Short mmCIF file of C-alpha atoms in Angstrom, two decimals:
data_model
loop_
_atom_site.label_atom_id
_atom_site.label_comp_id
_atom_site.label_asym_id
_atom_site.label_seq_id
_atom_site.Cartn_x
_atom_site.Cartn_y
_atom_site.Cartn_z
CA MET A 1368 69.88 -4.01 50.13
CA ASP A 1369 66.73 -2.45 51.36
CA ALA A 1370 65.94 0.74 52.48
CA GLY A 1371 66.90 1.10 56.83
CA THR A 1372 68.78 -2.27 56.49
CA ILE A 1373 72.48 -1.76 57.71
CA ALA A 1374 75.05 -4.60 56.09
CA THR A 1375 78.08 -4.41 58.80
CA PHE A 1376 81.31 -6.41 57.24
CA ASP A 1377 84.60 -6.21 57.67
CA PRO A 1378 87.58 -3.83 55.53
CA SER A 1379 89.97 -6.01 55.68
CA THR A 1380 88.09 -8.61 54.30
CA ASP A 1381 85.61 -6.56 52.12
CA ALA A 1382 86.89 -3.98 49.57
CA ASP A 1383 83.76 -4.11 47.75
CA SER A 1384 81.18 -2.80 50.39
CA PHE A 1385 84.33 -1.24 52.86
CA ARG A 1386 84.10 1.12 48.86
CA GLY A 1387 80.58 1.19 49.26
CA ALA A 1388 80.64 2.73 53.12
CA LEU A 1389 82.61 5.41 52.04
CA GLY A 1390 80.87 5.92 48.66
CA THR A 1391 78.09 7.16 50.87
CA PHE A 1392 79.52 10.45 52.34
CA VAL A 1393 79.11 12.42 50.02
CA THR A 1394 82.35 15.57 48.22
CA GLY A 1395 83.20 18.05 45.91
CA VAL A 1396 85.05 17.14 42.69
CA THR A 1397 89.07 18.90 43.10
CA VAL A 1398 91.40 18.40 40.41
CA VAL A 1399 95.30 19.30 41.57
CA THR A 1400 97.69 20.45 39.21
CA THR A 1401 101.21 20.40 38.81
CA ASP A 1402 104.74 21.13 36.73
CA SER A 1403 106.09 18.66 36.27
CA PRO A 1404 109.78 17.75 33.15
CA GLU A 1405 106.84 17.05 30.30
CA GLY A 1406 104.30 19.58 31.19
CA PRO A 1407 101.61 20.65 33.21
CA VAL A 1408 99.95 17.65 34.38
CA ALA A 1409 96.46 16.63 37.00
CA ILE A 1410 94.87 14.78 38.10
CA VAL A 1411 90.75 14.74 39.87
CA ALA A 1412 90.22 13.73 43.68
CA ASN A 1413 87.82 14.26 45.40
CA SER A 1414 90.44 12.99 48.69
CA PHE A 1415 90.19 16.77 49.32
CA ALA A 1416 89.35 18.34 53.33
CA SER A 1417 91.13 22.07 54.66
CA VAL A 1418 93.01 20.99 58.39
CA SER A 1419 94.42 24.18 59.75
CA LEU A 1420 93.56 27.78 59.47
CA ASP A 1421 96.84 29.20 61.35
CA PRO A 1422 98.66 28.22 59.56
CA PRO A 1423 96.55 27.76 55.96
CA LEU A 1424 96.67 24.33 55.48
CA VAL A 1425 94.88 22.05 53.60
CA LEU A 1426 95.77 18.22 52.18
CA TRP A 1427 94.79 15.41 49.55
CA SER A 1428 95.17 11.82 49.76
CA PRO A 1429 96.62 10.60 45.99
CA ALA A 1430 96.73 6.45 46.04
CA LYS A 1431 100.03 5.13 45.11
CA ALA A 1432 98.12 3.09 42.10
CA SER A 1433 98.10 6.09 40.68
CA LYS A 1434 99.97 6.34 36.55
CA ARG A 1435 99.65 10.44 37.98
CA PHE A 1436 101.45 9.03 41.27
CA GLU A 1437 105.13 10.09 41.00
CA HIS A 1438 103.83 13.50 38.93
CA PHE A 1439 102.56 14.73 42.38
CA ALA A 1440 104.43 12.89 45.35
CA GLY A 1441 107.64 14.44 44.36
CA SER A 1442 105.72 18.14 43.56
CA ARG A 1443 106.98 20.93 45.60
CA ARG A 1444 104.10 22.81 43.92
CA PHE A 1445 100.83 22.73 43.45
CA ALA A 1446 96.60 23.96 43.02
CA ILE A 1447 93.98 22.27 44.22
CA HIS A 1448 90.88 23.87 41.86
CA VAL A 1449 87.76 22.75 43.51
CA LEU A 1450 84.53 22.70 40.65
CA ALA A 1451 81.70 24.16 39.52
CA ALA A 1452 78.69 21.50 38.30
CA SER A 1453 78.54 23.44 34.21
CA GLN A 1454 82.59 21.56 34.52
CA ARG A 1455 81.22 17.99 34.53
CA ASP A 1456 83.19 17.32 31.07
CA ILE A 1457 86.78 19.54 32.67
CA CYS A 1458 86.26 16.19 34.96
CA ALA A 1459 85.70 13.57 32.48
CA ALA A 1460 88.90 14.84 30.13
CA ILE A 1461 91.34 14.63 33.04
CA VAL A 1462 89.66 11.08 34.35
CA LYS A 1463 90.78 9.98 30.38
CA SER A 1464 94.43 11.71 30.44
CA LYS A 1465 96.83 13.56 32.91
CA THR A 1466 97.79 15.87 30.20
CA ALA A 1467 94.26 17.27 29.46
CA ILE A 1468 94.28 19.70 31.61
CA ASN A 1469 96.46 21.33 28.26
CA GLU A 1470 93.51 21.75 26.15
CA VAL A 1471 91.04 23.09 28.44
CA PRO A 1472 90.46 26.39 29.69
CA THR A 1473 93.69 27.86 32.07
CA HIS A 1474 96.45 30.15 32.89
CA LEU A 1475 99.44 30.42 35.12
CA SER A 1476 99.55 31.89 38.34
CA HIS A 1477 102.34 33.19 39.47
CA CYS A 1478 104.91 30.88 40.50
CA GLY A 1479 103.91 29.13 36.72
CA MET A 1480 101.10 26.94 38.11
CA PRO A 1481 98.22 25.91 35.76
CA ILE A 1482 94.89 27.52 37.26
CA ILE A 1483 91.61 26.47 35.40
CA GLU A 1484 89.23 29.53 35.11
CA GLY A 1485 86.03 28.93 36.53
CA ALA A 1486 86.76 26.70 39.46
CA LEU A 1487 85.07 28.10 41.99
CA ALA A 1488 87.58 28.06 44.33
CA THR A 1489 90.95 28.25 43.93
CA PHE A 1490 94.55 26.01 46.43
CA GLU A 1491 98.11 27.70 45.18
CA CYS A 1492 99.50 25.40 47.77
CA ASN A 1493 103.19 24.69 48.78
CA LEU A 1494 103.70 21.29 50.07
CA GLU A 1495 104.27 21.76 53.77
CA THR A 1496 104.53 17.48 54.18
CA THR A 1497 103.60 14.51 53.50
CA HIS A 1498 102.70 11.68 55.36
CA ASP A 1499 102.27 7.66 54.36
CA ALA A 1500 98.99 6.83 54.27
CA GLY A 1501 98.71 2.90 53.62
CA ASP A 1502 97.84 2.95 49.83
CA HIS A 1503 97.87 6.57 49.70
CA VAL A 1504 100.00 9.63 50.90
CA ILE A 1505 98.43 12.59 52.75
CA VAL A 1506 100.24 15.64 50.76
CA VAL A 1507 99.66 18.79 53.14
CA GLY A 1508 99.85 22.29 51.09
CA ARG A 1509 100.65 25.63 52.70
CA VAL A 1510 98.09 27.25 50.65
CA THR A 1511 100.23 30.91 49.10
CA LYS A 1512 97.46 32.35 47.60
CA ALA A 1513 93.29 31.11 47.64
CA HIS A 1514 90.98 32.76 45.12
CA HIS A 1515 86.67 31.92 44.87
CA GLN A 1516 83.64 32.52 43.55
CA ASP A 1517 80.20 32.03 44.19
CA GLY A 1518 78.07 28.56 42.04
CA ASP A 1519 77.21 26.13 42.77
CA PRO A 1520 79.86 22.93 43.02
CA LEU A 1521 80.40 19.29 41.43
CA VAL A 1522 79.91 16.65 43.65
CA PHE A 1523 80.06 13.60 43.71
CA HIS A 1524 78.18 9.79 45.44
CA ALA A 1525 78.30 6.52 45.16
CA GLY A 1526 79.62 6.45 42.10
CA LYS A 1527 78.23 10.05 40.37
CA TYR A 1528 78.26 12.95 39.86
CA GLY A 1529 75.80 15.17 40.40
CA ALA A 1530 74.67 19.24 41.23
CA PHE A 1531 74.18 20.20 45.19
CA LYS A 1532 70.41 21.06 45.27
CA GLU A 1533 68.94 23.23 48.15
CA HIS A 1534 65.97 21.89 50.20
#
């Protein structure tokens, strides 16, 4: 498509164009961790958003088709980590393997959740509610503890990872 050209399409019949349109929105990159009977597991998610300050609620949306979905769909506790630009390798490892979190520098939270060292922000959550949403589930978590530090975020745009640059 040429610069300045606007493509109009029906998202119910043209999933590739719909995905491309969604990809124009720059998102941060998060890793969600939880514990499971198999040990700690992790999944990369760019569907993170704040919901409420009072009470403190956040959401993320795992795909039902994900092989990791079962670990997170029934999880009562999870932690969401906003990755730093320098943590691209952590993201790549977790994309490849749900148990790659075992190779990532972590510590356990007060309730036993794996917490990624060096993340820009971490939100430790208890499950508040879930909502069915087509091929995804919206998971709302009540934040019980949060941590943050300064740094440059890892971002995702048009299928590529990058870093935020000020103008």
